[in-house]
Amino acid sequence: MCSHYEPLKNSVVAMPGKAIQIVHYGKIVLLWRRQFKRTVNDFSHAWCRNISSGVVASTSSVNAVELLGKAYLPDDYSNVTKKVLSKVGENLHNQRYHPLWLIKERMKDHFYKQYIGRFGTPLFSVYDDFPPVVTTEQNFDRLLIPEDHPSRKKGDNYYLNRTHMLRAHTSAHQWDLIHSGLDAFLVVGDVYRRDQIDNTHYPVFHQLEGVRLFSNHELFSNIRGGESFSLFEKGLRTPHKQETHTMEATKLVEHSLKQALTKLVIHLFGDGLEIRWVDCCFPFTHPSFEMEINFQGEWMEVLGCGVMEQQLVNSAGAENKIGWAFGLGMERLAMILYGIPDIRLFWSKDERFLKQFHVPCIDQKITFQPLSKYPPVINDISFWLPSEKYSANDFYDLVRSIGGDTVEKIEHIDEFTHPETKRVSHCYRITYRHLERTLVQKEVNGIHQAIEESVVRELGVEGRF
């Protein structure tokens, strides 16, 4: 197990042509996380392979959810809301001149130019239109995520039923692509997680996933005496390597990974960027790391990565190779790079927002000019919790379904336990603020009343309204 933020020895900053300072820390995380601490040319490429995902979601008379041309029968795990289903097929990362499209194109362009294959073609292939519906096997089992792992919780994911879900990460496609024979690829797509409500969290966000595999020759060919080295051994698992990997192979893969990601963030943020690496734990990589950058005086986590678990690579049919993988949240990068203050803005159709990113060059510096900030309307809601099966994420989803993007944030401001009955009461403060117009109290009262009625009916709480 990794300790949380416990400094280790060996510490160096990434500046091209200069010394690289790498500061190490340690902690445990669940999946490639997105966790905010605050917070015209044709740029398409022939090497980007698209697989159309379609759009349309509906429900039939037997309550089956029809999504992307397939029907999914509900069961006790089904928890996808109509609000979330309405986002499927939007594919913001593929909408030309959207800020997420700009970020994707910049990263794609970097990998195409930086890594060239044997025949002068890009080494990395790019997949940016895989449908977001995956099996639980793809999302969890193939990535070696145990059945009792907290990342599988119904309260944190959107399940169509027990066997199908909206992917929680683009890693869900890793196994299939390796199994198809690929050894260098990027996957970009929308991912879905149930979460709190504030300016940095949204139930739909976007990730970019990268994987690169190496054969024995590819990894050691440029190393003096490399012919004597091997990828694999029968050894012991330590905090620094897997039991099947030699230390030489592990260190070279780790160096390749960190070098690739250092070049990527320098490409995005510019020279002189201070970087540190945090040792952490992921189910599908070991050793695992998070990269943090010092941006405007504040350390921010931007991605998770690591040496791929050999068991995963072997099961996908690449037993003679070793590799690395990383995943990053695109909204986070866009918010940092462009100064976008609210994650809801990525879904805005307001031309005052969108036109700011209509630039002739994908690398053009953009500083977001805030729209007029309209005044908030704040209402509180409190209720007694049911005796069991209450999840705050159920409440957040219910509020999103009714209030939509008029809800800016929800704060859990008080919790009370009755001294005699031991019943527990929660009080939440809901901040309503529209991004494009002023809300009036009468309008908000109608939304708030609908939330009060639904929370009693749907979640079995007792209102204290």
Short mmCIF file of C-alpha atoms in Angstrom, two decimals:
data_model
loop_
_atom_site.label_atom_id
_atom_site.label_comp_id
_atom_site.label_asym_id
_atom_site.label_seq_id
_atom_site.Cartn_x
_atom_site.Cartn_y
_atom_site.Cartn_z
CA MET A 1 0.00 0.00 0.00
CA CYS A 2 1.18 3.53 -0.70
CA SER A 3 1.22 6.10 2.04
CA HIS A 4 -0.43 9.45 1.27
CA TYR A 5 1.89 12.29 0.41
CA GLU A 6 4.79 10.89 2.34
CA PRO A 7 7.92 12.45 0.87
CA LEU A 8 10.56 10.05 -0.44
CA LYS A 9 14.26 10.70 -1.05
CA ASN A 10 15.59 11.37 -4.59
CA SER A 11 14.19 14.49 -5.61
CA VAL A 12 15.02 16.77 -9.32
CA VAL A 13 12.20 20.27 -12.80
CA ALA A 14 11.52 19.78 -16.31
CA MET A 15 13.23 22.25 -18.58
CA PRO A 16 14.31 21.22 -22.03
CA GLY A 17 18.07 21.01 -22.29
CA LYS A 18 18.48 21.70 -18.59
CA ALA A 19 18.46 19.64 -15.40
CA ILE A 20 15.24 17.78 -14.74
CA GLN A 21 14.15 18.09 -11.14
CA ILE A 22 11.81 15.35 -10.05
CA VAL A 23 10.19 15.49 -6.63
CA HIS A 24 8.59 12.26 -5.39
CA TYR A 25 5.68 11.83 -3.03
CA GLY A 26 3.28 8.96 -2.41
CA LYS A 27 -0.50 8.28 -2.12
CA ILE A 28 -3.34 5.90 -3.00
CA VAL A 29 -5.91 6.65 -5.71
CA LEU A 30 -8.71 4.70 -7.40
CA LEU A 31 -8.77 5.13 -11.19
CA TRP A 32 -7.11 7.73 -13.43
CA ARG A 33 -8.75 10.45 -11.34
CA ARG A 34 -9.94 13.88 -12.20
CA GLN A 35 -9.75 15.91 -9.04
CA PHE A 36 -9.54 19.65 -9.23
CA LYS A 37 -7.72 21.37 -6.47
CA ARG A 38 -9.41 24.72 -7.39
CA THR A 39 -9.69 25.57 -9.59
CA VAL A 40 -8.26 28.57 -40.30
CA ASN A 41 -6.35 25.54 -40.99
CA ASP A 42 -7.45 21.94 -41.32
CA PHE A 43 -6.01 20.37 -38.19
CA SER A 44 -7.47 16.93 -38.81
CA HIS A 45 -5.07 14.08 -39.52
CA ALA A 46 -5.49 11.07 -41.78
CA TRP A 47 -4.10 8.90 -39.00
CA CYS A 48 -6.97 9.62 -36.59
CA ARG A 49 -9.32 6.65 -36.84
CA ASN A 50 -12.98 7.36 -36.17
CA ILE A 51 -15.69 4.89 -35.22
CA SER A 52 -19.08 6.58 -35.23
CA SER A 53 -20.93 6.43 -31.93
CA GLY A 54 -24.32 7.70 -33.07
CA VAL A 55 -26.57 9.70 -30.76
CA VAL A 56 -30.14 9.05 -29.57
CA ALA A 57 -31.26 7.59 -26.27
CA SER A 58 -34.84 6.68 -25.44
CA THR A 59 -36.94 4.36 -23.29
CA SER A 60 -39.46 1.87 -24.62
CA SER A 61 -42.78 0.71 -23.24
CA VAL A 62 -41.06 -2.09 -21.34
CA ASN A 63 -38.68 0.46 -19.78
CA ALA A 64 -35.66 -0.77 -21.72
CA VAL A 65 -33.17 2.02 -22.38
CA GLU A 66 -32.40 2.33 -26.08
CA LEU A 67 -29.00 3.88 -26.54
CA LEU A 68 -26.86 4.06 -29.68
CA GLY A 69 -29.08 1.54 -31.47
CA LYS A 70 -29.17 -1.07 -28.69
CA ALA A 71 -31.69 -1.81 -25.94
CA TYR A 72 -30.66 -2.41 -22.34
CA LEU A 73 -33.09 -4.01 -19.91
CA PRO A 74 -33.00 -2.40 -16.47
CA ASP A 75 -32.33 -4.26 -13.25
CA ASP A 76 -31.46 -3.44 -9.65
CA TYR A 77 -28.22 -1.74 -10.78
CA SER A 78 -29.76 0.63 -13.33
CA ASN A 79 -29.23 4.24 -12.26
CA VAL A 80 -28.58 6.32 -15.41
CA THR A 81 -30.73 9.46 -15.44
CA LYS A 82 -32.36 11.02 -18.50
CA LYS A 83 -30.26 14.12 -17.88
CA VAL A 84 -27.04 12.13 -18.22
CA LEU A 85 -28.34 10.12 -21.19
CA SER A 86 -29.04 13.40 -22.98
CA LYS A 87 -25.29 14.09 -23.00
CA VAL A 88 -24.40 10.85 -24.82
CA GLY A 89 -23.39 11.58 -28.40
CA GLU A 90 -22.53 15.25 -27.81
CA ASN A 91 -18.82 14.45 -28.22
CA LEU A 92 -17.59 17.92 -27.28
CA HIS A 93 -14.01 16.84 -27.97
CA ASN A 94 -14.90 16.39 -31.66
CA GLN A 95 -16.73 19.71 -32.10
CA ARG A 96 -14.41 21.91 -34.13
CA TYR A 97 -13.08 24.92 -32.19
CA HIS A 98 -14.57 23.79 -28.91
CA PRO A 99 -11.91 24.26 -26.18
CA LEU A 100 -11.82 20.49 -25.58
CA TRP A 101 -11.29 19.95 -29.31
CA LEU A 102 -8.40 22.42 -29.22
CA ILE A 103 -6.78 20.58 -26.30
CA LYS A 104 -7.24 17.23 -28.05
CA GLU A 105 -5.78 18.53 -31.32
CA ARG A 106 -2.77 20.04 -29.56
CA MET A 107 -1.97 16.78 -27.78
CA LYS A 108 -2.63 14.70 -30.89
CA ASP A 109 -0.43 16.99 -33.00
CA HIS A 110 2.36 16.67 -30.42
CA PHE A 111 2.30 12.88 -30.44
CA TYR A 112 2.16 12.73 -34.24
CA LYS A 113 5.22 14.96 -34.60
CA GLN A 114 7.20 13.63 -31.65
CA TYR A 115 6.88 9.90 -32.34
CA ILE A 116 7.43 8.61 -35.87
CA GLY A 117 7.23 4.94 -36.83
CA ARG A 118 9.56 2.90 -39.04
CA PHE A 119 7.87 3.95 -42.28
CA GLY A 120 7.73 7.67 -41.54
CA THR A 121 4.13 7.52 -40.33
CA PRO A 122 2.91 8.51 -36.84
CA LEU A 123 3.72 5.85 -34.25
CA PHE A 124 0.57 6.51 -32.22
CA SER A 125 -2.87 5.84 -33.70
CA VAL A 126 -5.76 7.88 -32.28
CA TYR A 127 -9.29 6.72 -31.50
CA ASP A 128 -11.64 9.55 -30.54
CA ASP A 129 -15.13 8.24 -31.30
CA PHE A 130 -15.61 4.96 -29.45
CA PRO A 131 -19.17 4.64 -28.07
CA PRO A 132 -19.28 5.26 -24.30
CA VAL A 133 -21.36 2.16 -23.48
CA VAL A 134 -19.05 -0.62 -22.28
CA THR A 135 -19.42 -3.84 -20.34
CA THR A 136 -18.49 -4.03 -16.68
CA GLU A 137 -15.89 -6.55 -17.79
CA GLN A 138 -14.25 -3.93 -20.02
CA ASN A 139 -14.47 -1.20 -17.40
CA PHE A 140 -13.29 -3.25 -14.43
CA ASP A 141 -12.42 -6.94 -14.84
CA ARG A 142 -9.99 -6.65 -17.74
CA LEU A 143 -8.21 -3.89 -15.85
CA LEU A 144 -7.71 -6.19 -12.84
CA ILE A 145 -10.03 -4.14 -10.63
CA PRO A 146 -11.25 -6.49 -7.84
CA GLU A 147 -14.97 -7.08 -7.34
CA ASP A 148 -14.85 -5.40 -3.92
CA HIS A 149 -12.88 -2.37 -5.14
CA PRO A 150 -14.56 0.93 -4.16
CA SER A 151 -14.34 2.27 -7.74
CA ARG A 152 -17.07 -0.23 -8.74
CA LYS A 153 -19.66 1.24 -6.38
CA LYS A 154 -23.11 1.86 -7.80
CA GLY A 155 -23.03 5.21 -6.04
CA ASP A 156 -20.05 6.34 -8.12
CA ASN A 157 -20.94 5.00 -11.59
CA TYR A 158 -23.72 5.11 -14.16
CA TYR A 159 -25.00 1.59 -14.78
CA LEU A 160 -27.43 0.66 -17.54
CA ASN A 161 -27.71 -2.69 -15.78
CA ARG A 162 -25.39 -5.13 -14.03
CA THR A 163 -23.50 -5.98 -17.23
CA HIS A 164 -23.38 -2.64 -19.08
CA MET A 165 -22.51 0.90 -18.04
CA LEU A 166 -21.35 4.28 -19.27
CA ARG A 167 -17.56 4.03 -19.12
CA ALA A 168 -15.97 5.57 -16.06
CA HIS A 169 -12.62 5.98 -17.86
CA THR A 170 -11.14 5.60 -21.32
CA SER A 171 -9.01 2.77 -19.90
CA ALA A 172 -12.04 0.59 -20.66
CA HIS A 173 -10.73 0.29 -24.24
CA GLN A 174 -7.12 -0.55 -23.34
CA TRP A 175 -7.45 -4.35 -23.41
CA ASP A 176 -9.37 -4.49 -26.69
CA LEU A 177 -6.86 -2.31 -28.54
CA ILE A 178 -3.87 -4.26 -27.27
CA HIS A 179 -5.68 -7.49 -28.14
CA SER A 180 -6.14 -6.18 -31.69
CA GLY A 181 -2.34 -5.95 -32.04
CA LEU A 182 -1.73 -2.25 -31.36
CA ASP A 183 1.21 -1.21 -29.23
CA ALA A 184 1.01 2.63 -29.34
CA PHE A 185 -2.32 4.45 -29.23
CA LEU A 186 -4.32 7.32 -27.76
CA VAL A 187 -8.02 7.08 -26.84
CA VAL A 188 -10.10 10.22 -26.35
CA GLY A 189 -13.70 10.23 -25.16
CA ASP A 190 -16.44 11.24 -22.79
CA VAL A 191 -16.55 9.42 -19.45
CA TYR A 192 -19.24 9.34 -16.78
CA ARG A 193 -19.06 9.40 -12.99
CA ARG A 194 -21.48 10.33 -10.25
CA ASP A 195 -19.98 13.07 -8.13
CA GLN A 196 -20.52 16.19 -6.10
CA ILE A 197 -21.76 19.43 -7.64
CA ASP A 198 -19.46 22.44 -7.84
CA ASN A 199 -17.59 24.48 -10.44
CA THR A 200 -15.03 21.71 -11.09
CA HIS A 201 -17.21 18.56 -11.11
CA TYR A 202 -19.71 17.40 -13.73
CA PRO A 203 -21.20 13.94 -14.33
CA VAL A 204 -19.73 13.90 -17.85
CA PHE A 205 -16.13 14.84 -18.56
CA HIS A 206 -13.48 13.89 -21.10
CA GLN A 207 -10.27 11.91 -20.90
CA LEU A 208 -7.28 11.19 -23.08
CA GLU A 209 -5.63 7.80 -22.54
CA GLY A 210 -2.22 6.80 -23.86
CA VAL A 211 -0.55 3.37 -24.09
CA ARG A 212 2.83 2.32 -25.43
CA LEU A 213 4.27 -1.21 -25.46
CA PHE A 214 7.90 -2.24 -26.04
CA SER A 215 9.50 -5.45 -27.20
CA ASN A 216 12.87 -6.49 -25.79
CA HIS A 217 14.63 -5.07 -28.87
CA GLU A 218 12.70 -1.77 -28.83
CA LEU A 219 13.48 -1.12 -25.17
CA PHE A 220 17.15 -2.10 -25.08
CA SER A 221 18.40 -1.46 -28.64
CA ASN A 222 19.87 1.95 -27.79
CA ILE A 223 21.40 0.83 -24.51
CA ARG A 224 25.07 -0.13 -24.41
CA GLY A 225 25.21 -3.85 -23.73
CA GLY A 226 21.45 -4.03 -24.20
CA GLU A 227 21.64 -7.45 -25.80
CA SER A 228 22.38 -8.90 -22.37
CA PHE A 229 19.27 -7.43 -20.75
CA SER A 230 15.82 -8.98 -20.52
CA LEU A 231 12.29 -7.69 -19.96
CA PHE A 232 11.23 -10.47 -17.64
CA GLU A 233 12.33 -12.47 -14.64
CA LYS A 234 10.83 -14.60 -11.90
CA GLY A 235 11.37 -12.28 -8.98
CA LEU A 236 9.61 -10.57 -6.11
CA ARG A 237 7.14 -7.70 -6.24
CA THR A 238 8.51 -4.58 -4.55
CA PRO A 239 7.32 -0.97 -4.31
CA HIS A 240 9.52 -0.25 -7.34
CA LYS A 241 8.77 -3.14 -9.74
CA GLN A 242 6.48 -6.05 -10.57
CA GLU A 243 7.51 -9.62 -9.85
CA THR A 244 7.79 -10.47 -13.57
CA HIS A 245 9.77 -7.37 -14.62
CA THR A 246 13.51 -6.89 -14.38
CA MET A 247 14.63 -3.71 -12.66
CA GLU A 248 16.41 -2.59 -15.87
CA ALA A 249 13.21 -2.92 -17.92
CA THR A 250 11.09 -1.19 -15.27
CA LYS A 251 13.43 1.78 -15.00
CA LEU A 252 13.66 2.22 -18.77
CA VAL A 253 9.87 2.07 -19.20
CA GLU A 254 9.43 4.50 -16.30
CA HIS A 255 11.99 6.85 -17.86
CA SER A 256 10.25 6.65 -21.26
CA LEU A 257 6.88 7.38 -19.64
CA LYS A 258 8.03 10.35 -17.60
CA GLN A 259 10.01 11.78 -20.49
CA ALA A 260 7.01 11.50 -22.83
CA LEU A 261 4.66 13.18 -20.36
CA THR A 262 7.18 15.87 -19.44
CA LYS A 263 7.50 16.78 -23.14
CA LEU A 264 3.70 16.81 -23.46
CA VAL A 265 3.06 19.27 -20.63
CA ILE A 266 5.96 21.49 -21.71
CA HIS A 267 4.37 21.52 -25.18
CA LEU A 268 1.09 22.65 -23.59
CA PHE A 269 2.31 25.03 -20.89
CA GLY A 270 5.69 26.22 -22.16
CA ASP A 271 9.32 26.01 -21.06
CA GLY A 272 10.45 26.42 -17.47
CA LEU A 273 7.59 24.37 -16.06
CA GLU A 274 8.24 22.88 -12.62
CA ILE A 275 7.07 19.27 -12.34
CA ARG A 276 6.93 16.76 -9.52
CA TRP A 277 5.94 13.09 -9.46
CA VAL A 278 3.74 11.61 -6.74
CA ASP A 279 4.02 7.87 -6.11
CA CYS A 280 0.54 6.36 -5.87
CA CYS A 281 -1.45 3.14 -6.45
CA PHE A 282 -3.69 2.21 -9.38
CA PRO A 283 -5.16 -1.28 -9.89
CA PHE A 284 -3.78 -1.60 -13.43
CA THR A 285 -0.27 -0.11 -13.16
CA HIS A 286 2.74 -0.66 -10.89
CA PRO A 287 4.71 1.36 -10.10
CA SER A 288 2.19 4.20 -10.47
CA PHE A 289 2.57 7.96 -10.43
CA GLU A 290 0.68 11.21 -10.63
CA MET A 291 2.20 14.26 -12.27
CA GLU A 292 1.77 17.63 -10.60
CA ILE A 293 2.76 20.95 -12.13
CA ASN A 294 3.47 24.23 -10.42
CA PHE A 295 1.16 26.59 -12.29
CA GLN A 296 0.96 30.21 -11.18
CA GLY A 297 2.41 29.31 -7.80
CA GLU A 298 0.10 26.38 -7.06
CA TRP A 299 0.77 22.65 -7.36
CA MET A 300 -1.92 20.95 -9.46
CA GLU A 301 -2.35 17.28 -10.29
CA VAL A 302 -2.83 16.84 -14.04
CA LEU A 303 -2.61 13.13 -14.81
CA GLY A 304 -2.10 9.56 -13.57
CA CYS A 305 0.24 7.02 -15.12
CA GLY A 306 2.40 3.96 -14.55
CA VAL A 307 4.01 0.77 -15.80
CA MET A 308 1.18 -1.47 -17.01
CA GLU A 309 0.42 -4.57 -14.96
CA GLN A 310 1.93 -7.46 -16.90
CA GLN A 311 -1.06 -9.66 -16.12
CA LEU A 312 -3.25 -7.23 -18.08
CA VAL A 313 -0.80 -7.09 -21.00
CA ASN A 314 -0.49 -10.89 -21.06
CA SER A 315 -4.24 -11.46 -20.99
CA ALA A 316 -4.58 -9.17 -24.03
CA GLY A 317 -2.13 -11.33 -25.99
CA ALA A 318 1.07 -9.27 -25.80
CA GLU A 319 3.03 -11.60 -23.51
CA ASN A 320 6.40 -10.63 -24.99
CA LYS A 321 5.98 -6.89 -24.38
CA ILE A 322 6.08 -4.44 -21.49
CA GLY A 323 4.46 -1.01 -21.47
CA TRP A 324 3.26 2.18 -19.92
CA ALA A 325 -0.12 3.90 -19.76
CA PHE A 326 -1.43 7.30 -18.69
CA GLY A 327 -4.78 9.07 -18.42
CA LEU A 328 -5.61 12.76 -18.07
CA GLY A 329 -8.71 14.89 -17.67
CA MET A 330 -9.18 17.31 -20.56
CA GLU A 331 -11.49 19.73 -18.75
CA ARG A 332 -8.86 20.25 -16.09
CA LEU A 333 -6.19 21.09 -18.63
CA ALA A 334 -8.52 23.45 -20.49
CA MET A 335 -9.58 25.20 -17.28
CA ILE A 336 -5.95 25.73 -16.31
CA LEU A 337 -4.67 26.70 -19.77
CA TYR A 338 -7.53 28.99 -20.78
CA GLY A 339 -8.65 30.25 -17.36
CA ILE A 340 -12.19 28.82 -17.64
CA PRO A 341 -13.73 29.17 -14.15
CA ASP A 342 -16.77 26.87 -14.31
CA ILE A 343 -16.96 23.36 -15.80
CA ARG A 344 -20.57 23.95 -16.89
CA LEU A 345 -19.29 26.40 -19.48
CA PHE A 346 -17.99 23.53 -21.63
CA TRP A 347 -21.64 22.64 -22.33
CA SER A 348 -22.67 26.22 -23.11
CA LYS A 349 -24.10 27.10 -26.52
CA ASP A 350 -23.52 30.81 -25.82
CA GLU A 351 -21.60 32.33 -28.73
CA ARG A 352 -19.88 34.71 -26.31
CA PHE A 353 -18.13 31.64 -24.90
CA LEU A 354 -17.61 29.58 -28.04
CA LYS A 355 -16.30 32.34 -30.32
CA GLN A 356 -13.35 32.93 -27.98
CA PHE A 357 -11.88 29.60 -29.12
CA HIS A 358 -12.38 30.09 -32.85
CA VAL A 359 -8.69 30.62 -33.63
CA PRO A 360 -6.64 30.11 -36.82
CA CYS A 361 -3.95 28.09 -35.01
CA ILE A 362 -4.50 25.40 -32.40
CA ASP A 363 -1.41 26.57 -30.44
CA GLN A 364 -2.59 30.18 -30.21
CA LYS A 365 -2.61 31.47 -26.64
CA ILE A 366 -6.16 32.06 -25.38
CA THR A 367 -7.21 33.76 -22.16
CA PHE A 368 -10.90 33.32 -21.50
CA GLN A 369 -12.80 36.56 -21.05
CA PRO A 370 -15.51 35.93 -18.44
CA LEU A 371 -19.14 36.38 -19.39
CA SER A 372 -21.20 38.61 -17.15
CA LYS A 373 -21.56 36.81 -13.83
CA TYR A 374 -25.19 36.81 -12.85
CA PRO A 375 -26.23 36.92 -9.18
CA PRO A 376 -26.83 33.65 -7.32
CA VAL A 377 -30.03 32.53 -5.64
CA ILE A 378 -29.37 30.40 -2.57
CA ASN A 379 -31.83 27.99 -0.95
CA ASP A 380 -31.27 25.40 1.78
CA ILE A 381 -32.84 21.96 2.06
CA SER A 382 -32.75 19.61 5.06
CA PHE A 383 -34.21 16.18 5.67
CA TRP A 384 -34.02 13.11 7.90
CA LEU A 385 -32.14 10.30 6.22
CA PRO A 386 -33.80 6.91 5.68
CA SER A 387 -32.58 4.08 7.92
CA GLU A 388 -30.38 2.65 5.13
CA LYS A 389 -29.23 2.96 1.52
CA TYR A 390 -28.83 6.74 1.40
CA SER A 391 -26.10 8.06 -0.89
CA ALA A 392 -25.24 11.73 -1.27
CA ASN A 393 -24.55 11.06 -4.96
CA ASP A 394 -28.19 9.94 -5.35
CA PHE A 395 -29.23 13.34 -4.00
CA TYR A 396 -26.80 15.19 -6.28
CA ASP A 397 -28.08 13.26 -9.31
CA LEU A 398 -31.68 14.04 -8.41
CA VAL A 399 -30.88 17.75 -8.11
CA ARG A 400 -29.05 17.72 -11.45
CA SER A 401 -31.99 15.96 -13.12
CA ILE A 402 -34.41 18.66 -11.96
CA GLY A 403 -32.28 21.80 -11.77
CA GLY A 404 -29.90 21.00 -14.62
CA ASP A 405 -27.12 23.50 -15.19
CA THR A 406 -28.92 26.22 -13.23
CA VAL A 407 -27.39 24.54 -10.15
CA GLU A 408 -23.91 25.93 -9.62
CA LYS A 409 -22.98 23.98 -6.51
CA ILE A 410 -24.28 22.05 -3.51
CA GLU A 411 -22.65 22.26 -0.09
CA HIS A 412 -23.29 19.84 2.76
CA ILE A 413 -23.42 22.47 5.49
CA ASP A 414 -24.76 20.59 8.51
CA GLU A 415 -25.35 17.14 9.93
CA PHE A 416 -27.38 16.50 13.08
CA THR A 417 -27.96 13.29 15.03
CA HIS A 418 -31.01 13.28 17.28
CA PRO A 419 -29.83 12.49 20.82
CA GLU A 420 -32.75 10.14 21.55
CA THR A 421 -33.85 8.57 18.25
CA LYS A 422 -30.30 8.62 16.74
CA ARG A 423 -31.85 9.64 13.43
CA VAL A 424 -29.52 11.63 11.20
CA SER A 425 -30.44 14.83 9.40
CA HIS A 426 -28.51 16.45 6.56
CA CYS A 427 -28.74 20.07 5.49
CA TYR A 428 -27.53 21.15 2.04
CA ARG A 429 -27.10 24.63 0.61
CA ILE A 430 -27.97 24.81 -3.10
CA THR A 431 -26.60 27.72 -5.10
CA TYR A 432 -28.54 28.43 -8.28
CA ARG A 433 -26.86 30.59 -10.90
CA HIS A 434 -27.56 30.63 -14.62
CA LEU A 435 -24.56 31.16 -16.89
CA GLU A 436 -26.43 33.30 -19.41
CA ARG A 437 -29.18 35.22 -17.59
CA THR A 438 -30.47 36.37 -14.21
CA LEU A 439 -32.61 33.91 -12.27
CA VAL A 440 -35.58 35.24 -10.32
CA GLN A 441 -36.62 33.88 -6.94
CA LYS A 442 -40.02 32.74 -8.22
CA GLU A 443 -38.41 30.58 -10.89
CA VAL A 444 -35.93 29.09 -8.42
CA ASN A 445 -38.70 28.44 -5.89
CA GLY A 446 -40.44 26.25 -8.45
CA ILE A 447 -37.27 24.23 -9.07
CA HIS A 448 -36.54 23.97 -5.36
CA GLN A 449 -40.05 22.80 -4.55
CA ALA A 450 -39.78 20.11 -7.22
CA ILE A 451 -36.51 18.97 -5.62
CA GLU A 452 -38.14 18.83 -2.18
CA GLU A 453 -41.01 16.73 -3.48
CA SER A 454 -38.76 14.39 -5.45
CA VAL A 455 -36.24 13.82 -2.67
CA VAL A 456 -39.05 12.55 -0.44
CA ARG A 457 -40.62 10.43 -3.15
CA GLU A 458 -37.45 9.04 -4.73
CA LEU A 459 -34.98 8.75 -1.85
CA GLY A 460 -37.33 7.93 1.01
CA VAL A 461 -36.19 10.80 3.23
CA GLU A 462 -38.41 12.78 5.60
CA GLY A 463 -38.41 16.47 4.77
CA ARG A 464 -37.73 19.22 7.27
CA PHE A 465 -38.95 21.92 4.89
#
